[in-house]
XYZ file of C-alpha atoms in Angstrom:
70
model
C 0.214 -28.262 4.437
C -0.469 -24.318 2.061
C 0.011 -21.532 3.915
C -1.364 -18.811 2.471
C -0.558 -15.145 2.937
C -1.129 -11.454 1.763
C 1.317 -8.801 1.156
C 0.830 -5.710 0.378
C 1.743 -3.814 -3.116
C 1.466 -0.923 -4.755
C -0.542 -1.132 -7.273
C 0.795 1.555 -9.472
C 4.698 0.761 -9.371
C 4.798 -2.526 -7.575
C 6.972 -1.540 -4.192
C 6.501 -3.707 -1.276
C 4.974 -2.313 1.906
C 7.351 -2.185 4.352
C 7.811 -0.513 8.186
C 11.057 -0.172 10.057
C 12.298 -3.302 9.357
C 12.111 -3.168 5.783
C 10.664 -6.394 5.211
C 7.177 -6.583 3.990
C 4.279 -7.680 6.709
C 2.359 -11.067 6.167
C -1.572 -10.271 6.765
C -3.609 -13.215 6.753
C -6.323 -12.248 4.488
C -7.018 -9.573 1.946
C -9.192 -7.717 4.164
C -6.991 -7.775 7.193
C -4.636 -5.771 4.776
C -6.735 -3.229 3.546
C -7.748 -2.499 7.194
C -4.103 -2.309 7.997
C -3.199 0.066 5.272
C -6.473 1.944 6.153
C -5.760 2.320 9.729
C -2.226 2.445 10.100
C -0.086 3.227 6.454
C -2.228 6.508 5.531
C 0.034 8.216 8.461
C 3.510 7.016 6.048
C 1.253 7.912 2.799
C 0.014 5.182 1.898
C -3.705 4.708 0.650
C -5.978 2.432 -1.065
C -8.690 4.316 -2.566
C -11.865 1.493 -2.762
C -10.080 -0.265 -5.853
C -5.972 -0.191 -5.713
C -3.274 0.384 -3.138
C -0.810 3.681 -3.637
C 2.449 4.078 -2.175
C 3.194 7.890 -1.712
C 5.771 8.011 -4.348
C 3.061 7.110 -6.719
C 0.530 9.409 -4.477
C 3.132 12.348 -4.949
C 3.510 11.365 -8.898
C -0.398 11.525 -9.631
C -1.191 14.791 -7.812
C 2.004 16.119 -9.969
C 0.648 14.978 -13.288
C -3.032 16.241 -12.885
C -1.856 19.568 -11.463
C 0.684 20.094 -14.323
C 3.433 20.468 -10.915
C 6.451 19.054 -11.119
C-alpha cells in the first residue's frame, strides 16, 4: 500500500511549514493545504497568493526589494 501526502513549502526559498513542534504537518490533499495555510498560517505570515506559497521571511524580503527598504 502508497500513502500519499502533502507538505507544505515555500515556494520562494524552500522552508518547511512548521508550528510549535517544528515538524512539518501532513495534509492529505493539495487543497486541504492551501485551506490550511489560508485559514490558519496568514496569522504566523504565511500566504499563498492564487499561484505559490510565501513564508514571511520571503514575504518580508519582497516588500524590501520593491520598496528599495532594507
Amino acid at each position: 500500500m502508497t500513502e500519499a501526502h502533502v507538505v507544505v513549502y515555500c515556494d520562494m526559498c524552500g522552508d518547511v511549514y512548521t508550528e510549535n513542534t517544528g515538524e512539518s504537518i501532513c495534509f492529505d490533499t493539495v487543497a486541504q493545504a492551501v485551506d490550511y495555510i489560508q485559514a490558519r498560517a496568514a496569522g504566523v505570515g504565511w500566504i499563498y497568493d492564487g499561484d505559490r506559497i510565501w513564508c514571511d521571511g520571503c514575504i518580508a524580503a519582497d516588500h524590501c526589494d520593491r520598496t528599495g527598504q532594507h
